Tab-separated table of C-alpha atoms in Angstrom:
chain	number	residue	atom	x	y	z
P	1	UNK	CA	48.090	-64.021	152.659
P	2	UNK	CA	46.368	-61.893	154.965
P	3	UNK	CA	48.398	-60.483	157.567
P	4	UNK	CA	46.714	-58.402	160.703
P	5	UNK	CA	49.464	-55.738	162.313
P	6	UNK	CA	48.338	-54.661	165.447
P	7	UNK	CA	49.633	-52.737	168.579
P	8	UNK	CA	48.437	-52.376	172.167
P	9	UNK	CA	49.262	-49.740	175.051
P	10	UNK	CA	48.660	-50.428	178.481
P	11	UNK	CA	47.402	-48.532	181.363
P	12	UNK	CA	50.250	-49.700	184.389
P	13	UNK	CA	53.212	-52.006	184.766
P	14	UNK	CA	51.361	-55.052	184.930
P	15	UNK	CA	50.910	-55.197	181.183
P	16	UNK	CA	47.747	-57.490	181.631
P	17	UNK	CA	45.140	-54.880	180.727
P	18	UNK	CA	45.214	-52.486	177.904
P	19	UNK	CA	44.376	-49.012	177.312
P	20	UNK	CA	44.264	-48.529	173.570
P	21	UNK	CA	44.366	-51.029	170.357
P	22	UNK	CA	45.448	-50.334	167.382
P	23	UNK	CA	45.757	-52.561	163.882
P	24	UNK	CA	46.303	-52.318	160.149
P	25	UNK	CA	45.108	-55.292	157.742
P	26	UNK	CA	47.728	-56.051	154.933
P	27	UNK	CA	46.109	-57.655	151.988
P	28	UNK	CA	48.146	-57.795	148.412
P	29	UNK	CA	50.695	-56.199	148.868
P	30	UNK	CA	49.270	-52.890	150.759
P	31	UNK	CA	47.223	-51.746	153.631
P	32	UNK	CA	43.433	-52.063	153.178
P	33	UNK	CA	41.970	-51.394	156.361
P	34	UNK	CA	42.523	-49.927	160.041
P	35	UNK	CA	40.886	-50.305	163.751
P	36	UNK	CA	41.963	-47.848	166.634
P	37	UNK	CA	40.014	-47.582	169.900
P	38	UNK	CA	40.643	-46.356	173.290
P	39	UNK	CA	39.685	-49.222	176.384
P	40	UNK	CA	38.452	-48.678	179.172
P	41	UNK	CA	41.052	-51.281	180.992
P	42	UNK	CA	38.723	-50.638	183.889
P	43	UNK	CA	42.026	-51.156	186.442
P	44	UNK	CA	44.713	-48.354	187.816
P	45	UNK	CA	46.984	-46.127	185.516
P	46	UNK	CA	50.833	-45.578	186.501
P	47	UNK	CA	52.152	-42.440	185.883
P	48	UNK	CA	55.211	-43.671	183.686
P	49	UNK	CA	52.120	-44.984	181.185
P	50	UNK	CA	50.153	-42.189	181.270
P	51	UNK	CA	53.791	-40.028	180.260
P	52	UNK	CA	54.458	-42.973	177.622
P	53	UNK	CA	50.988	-43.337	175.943
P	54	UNK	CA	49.175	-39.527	176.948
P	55	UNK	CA	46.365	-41.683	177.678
P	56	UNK	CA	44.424	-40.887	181.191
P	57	UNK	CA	42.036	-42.218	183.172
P	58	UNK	CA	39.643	-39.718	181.881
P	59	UNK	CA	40.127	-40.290	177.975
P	60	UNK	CA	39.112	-43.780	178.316
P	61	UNK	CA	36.563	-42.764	180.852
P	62	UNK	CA	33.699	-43.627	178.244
P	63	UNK	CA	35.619	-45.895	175.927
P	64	UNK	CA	34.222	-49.453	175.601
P	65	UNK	CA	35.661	-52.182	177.874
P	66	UNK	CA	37.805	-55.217	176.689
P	67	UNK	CA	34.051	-57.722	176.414
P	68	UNK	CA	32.202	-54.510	174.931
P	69	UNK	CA	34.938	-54.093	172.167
P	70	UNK	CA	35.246	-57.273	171.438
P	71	UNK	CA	32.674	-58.165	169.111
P	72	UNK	CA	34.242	-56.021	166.841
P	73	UNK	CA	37.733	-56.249	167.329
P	74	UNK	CA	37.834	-60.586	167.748
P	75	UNK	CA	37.044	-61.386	164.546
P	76	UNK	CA	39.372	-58.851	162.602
P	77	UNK	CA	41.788	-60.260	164.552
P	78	UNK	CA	41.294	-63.809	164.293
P	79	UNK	CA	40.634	-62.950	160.073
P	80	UNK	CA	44.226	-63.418	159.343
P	81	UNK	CA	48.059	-63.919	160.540
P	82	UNK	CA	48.645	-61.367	164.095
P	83	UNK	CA	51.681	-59.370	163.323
P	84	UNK	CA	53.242	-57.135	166.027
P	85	UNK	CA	56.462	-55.024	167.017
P	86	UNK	CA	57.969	-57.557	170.403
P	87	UNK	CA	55.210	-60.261	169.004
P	88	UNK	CA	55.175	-61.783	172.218
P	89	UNK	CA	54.478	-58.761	174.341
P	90	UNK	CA	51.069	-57.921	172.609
P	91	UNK	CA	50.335	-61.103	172.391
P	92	UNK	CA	50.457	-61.464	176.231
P	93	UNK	CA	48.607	-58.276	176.844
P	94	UNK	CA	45.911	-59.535	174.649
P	95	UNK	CA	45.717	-62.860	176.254
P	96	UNK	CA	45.304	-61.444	179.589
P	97	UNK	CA	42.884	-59.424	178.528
P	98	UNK	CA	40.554	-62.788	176.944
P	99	UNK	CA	41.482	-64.374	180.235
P	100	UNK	CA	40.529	-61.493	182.633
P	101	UNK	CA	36.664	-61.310	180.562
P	102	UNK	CA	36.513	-65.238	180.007
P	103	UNK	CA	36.441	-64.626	176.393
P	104	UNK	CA	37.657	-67.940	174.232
P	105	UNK	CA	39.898	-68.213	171.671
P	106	UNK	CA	41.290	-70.563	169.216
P	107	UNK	CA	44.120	-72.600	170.904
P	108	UNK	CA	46.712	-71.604	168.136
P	109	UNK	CA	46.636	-68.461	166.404
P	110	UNK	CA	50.012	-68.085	163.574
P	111	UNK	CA	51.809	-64.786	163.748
P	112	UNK	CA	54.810	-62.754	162.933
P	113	UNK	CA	57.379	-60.515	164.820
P	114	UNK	CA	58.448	-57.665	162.703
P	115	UNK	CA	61.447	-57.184	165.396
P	116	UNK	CA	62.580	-60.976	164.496
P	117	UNK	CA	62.277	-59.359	160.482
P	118	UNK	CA	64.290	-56.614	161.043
P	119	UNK	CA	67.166	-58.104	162.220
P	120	UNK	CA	67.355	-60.491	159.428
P	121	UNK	CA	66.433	-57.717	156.809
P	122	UNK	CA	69.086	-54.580	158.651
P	123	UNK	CA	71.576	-56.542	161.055
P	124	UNK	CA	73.616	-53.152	160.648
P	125	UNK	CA	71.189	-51.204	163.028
P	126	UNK	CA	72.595	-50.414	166.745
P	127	UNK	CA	69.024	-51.923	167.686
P	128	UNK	CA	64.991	-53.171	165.962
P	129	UNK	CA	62.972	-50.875	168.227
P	130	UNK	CA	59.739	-49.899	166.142
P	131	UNK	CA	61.315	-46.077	166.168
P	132	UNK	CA	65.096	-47.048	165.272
P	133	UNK	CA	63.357	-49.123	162.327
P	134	UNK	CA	60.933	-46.736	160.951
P	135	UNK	CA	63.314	-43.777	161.614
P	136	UNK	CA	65.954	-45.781	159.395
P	137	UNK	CA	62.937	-46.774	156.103
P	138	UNK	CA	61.270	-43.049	156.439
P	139	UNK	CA	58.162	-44.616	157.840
P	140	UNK	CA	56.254	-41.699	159.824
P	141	UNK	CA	55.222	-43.039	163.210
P	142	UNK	CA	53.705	-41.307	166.175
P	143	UNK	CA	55.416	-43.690	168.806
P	144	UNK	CA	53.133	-45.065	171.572
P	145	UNK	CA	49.691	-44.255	169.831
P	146	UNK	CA	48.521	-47.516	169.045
P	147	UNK	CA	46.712	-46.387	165.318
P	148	UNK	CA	49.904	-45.090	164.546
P	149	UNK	CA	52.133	-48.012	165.814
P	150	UNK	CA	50.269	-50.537	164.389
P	151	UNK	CA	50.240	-48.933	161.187
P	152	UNK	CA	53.959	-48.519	160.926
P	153	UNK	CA	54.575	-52.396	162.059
P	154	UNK	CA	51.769	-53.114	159.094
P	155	UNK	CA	54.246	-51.015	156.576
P	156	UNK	CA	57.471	-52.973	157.671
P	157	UNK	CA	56.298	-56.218	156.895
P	158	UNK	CA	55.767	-54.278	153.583
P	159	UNK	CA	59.177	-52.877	153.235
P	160	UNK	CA	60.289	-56.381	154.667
P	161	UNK	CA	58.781	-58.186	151.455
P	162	UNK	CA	59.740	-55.333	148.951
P	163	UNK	CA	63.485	-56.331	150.264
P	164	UNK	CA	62.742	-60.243	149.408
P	165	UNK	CA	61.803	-61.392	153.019
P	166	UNK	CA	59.696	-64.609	153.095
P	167	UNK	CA	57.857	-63.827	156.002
P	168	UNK	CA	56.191	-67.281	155.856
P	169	UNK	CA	60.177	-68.552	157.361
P	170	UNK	CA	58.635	-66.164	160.199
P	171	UNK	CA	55.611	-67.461	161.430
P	172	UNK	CA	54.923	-68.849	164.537
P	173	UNK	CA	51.969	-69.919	166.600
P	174	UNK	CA	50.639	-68.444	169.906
P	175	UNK	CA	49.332	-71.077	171.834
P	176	UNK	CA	46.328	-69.021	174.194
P	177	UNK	CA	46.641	-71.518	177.090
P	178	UNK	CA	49.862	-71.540	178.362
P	179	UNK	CA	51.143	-68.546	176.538
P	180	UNK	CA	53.676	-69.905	174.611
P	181	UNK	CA	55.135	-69.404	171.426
P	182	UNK	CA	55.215	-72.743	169.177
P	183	UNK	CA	56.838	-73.527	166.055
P	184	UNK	CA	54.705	-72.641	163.223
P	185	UNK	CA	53.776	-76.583	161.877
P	186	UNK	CA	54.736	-79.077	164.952
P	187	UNK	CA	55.594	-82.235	163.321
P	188	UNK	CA	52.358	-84.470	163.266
P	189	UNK	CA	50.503	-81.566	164.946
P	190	UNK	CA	46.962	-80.407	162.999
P	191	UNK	CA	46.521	-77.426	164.177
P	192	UNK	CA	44.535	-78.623	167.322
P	193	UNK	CA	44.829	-79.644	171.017
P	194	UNK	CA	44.050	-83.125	172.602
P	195	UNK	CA	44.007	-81.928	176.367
C-alpha cells in the first residue's frame, strides 16, 4: 500500500489557509519520496504563527499560491492513502484551502491518524503529540517545519508496522463536502456519493 504522510502550517488562527506543506511517500516498507513548499496563503499572519512556524509574510512573499501549487502537489496527494499527525486538522486546513480556490476533489479520500496509532502502539506515554512520540522512538524532527514534520509522521507509521500495527484497522475516509470523517467501508457504500 501506498501511504502519503503529509503536514501543513498555517499562517493565523483561522487554520483555513496554509503557509507551508510538507509530505513523505511510504512505499514498501520505507520512504521513497518527499514534497516541501512554502504558500503564499495570500491572507494575514498572527504573531503566535509566525513564533510557531518562523515563517513570515516575507518568506512566502514569492512562494506559489494554493491554485499555482496545486498541479503539483494534487495528484501526489490523491496517489495514495493521506496520513497525518491530528488527521483531522490537516485535513481541514487542506479542505479549506480546495474550497477557498474552487479546486475539486474526490468526495472520499481514505487516510490514517498516526496520533490514533500511537496510542494503540505506546498507551504508556503521558501524551501522542508528534514531539512526545518521536522524542520517545529517536526519530529526529524539527517541530513545526512542515518537510520535517511530515517526514517524521511518514517514519511512525514505519515504526508503527515494525511493532505489528495493521494500519489498515486505521483507515478512515475524509468525506471533502461536509468535512467529516467516515468509517473506512460504509456498509453498502461504493466508494461514491448519490447527492
Amino acid at each position: 500500500m501506498r501511504f502519503v504522510a503529509f503536514d501543513v502550517e498555517t499562517p493565523n488562527a483561522a487554520n483555513d489557509r496554509m503557509s507551508a506543506i510538507g509530505a513523505a511517500v511510504v512505499e514498501d516498507g520505507e520512504v521513497v519520496s518527499t514534497f516541501s513548499s512554502l504558500v503564499d496563503p495570500e491572507v494575514h499572519f498572527d504573531l503566535f504563527n509566525i513564533r510557531l512556524t518562523g515563517i513570515t509574510p516575507d518568506r512566502v512573499r514569492t512562494a506559489p499560491n494554493f491554485a499555482a501549487l496545486w498541479t503539483e502537489l494534487g495528484p501526489l496527494l490523491q496517489s495514495g492513502v493521506l496520513v497525518a499527525h491530528n488527521a483531522p486538522f490537516d485535513l481541514r486546513v487542506l479542505s479549506c484551502c480546495l474550497d477557498a480556490y474552487g479546486i475539486d476533489m474526490p468526495r472520499f479520500l481514505p487516510y490514517a491518524c498516526t496520533v490514533q496509532m500511537g496510542r494503540r502502539c505506546y498507551p504508556e506515554l503521558p501524551n501522542h503529540k508528534l514531539d512526545t512520540l518521536c522524542r520517545y522512538r529517536g526519530i529526529a524532527l524539527e517541530h513545526h517545519r512542515a518537510d520535517s514534520d511530515a517526514l517524521a509522521c511518514a517514519k511512525l507509521l514505519l515504526d508503527y508496522e515494525d511493532g505489528g500495527l495493521e494500519v489498515g484497522n486505521f483507515l478512515r475516509r475524509y468525506d471533502w463536502w461536509t468535512r467529516r470523517t467516515l468509517p473506512f467501508r460504509e456498509e453498502g457504500e461504493n466508494g461514491t456519493s448519490s447527492d
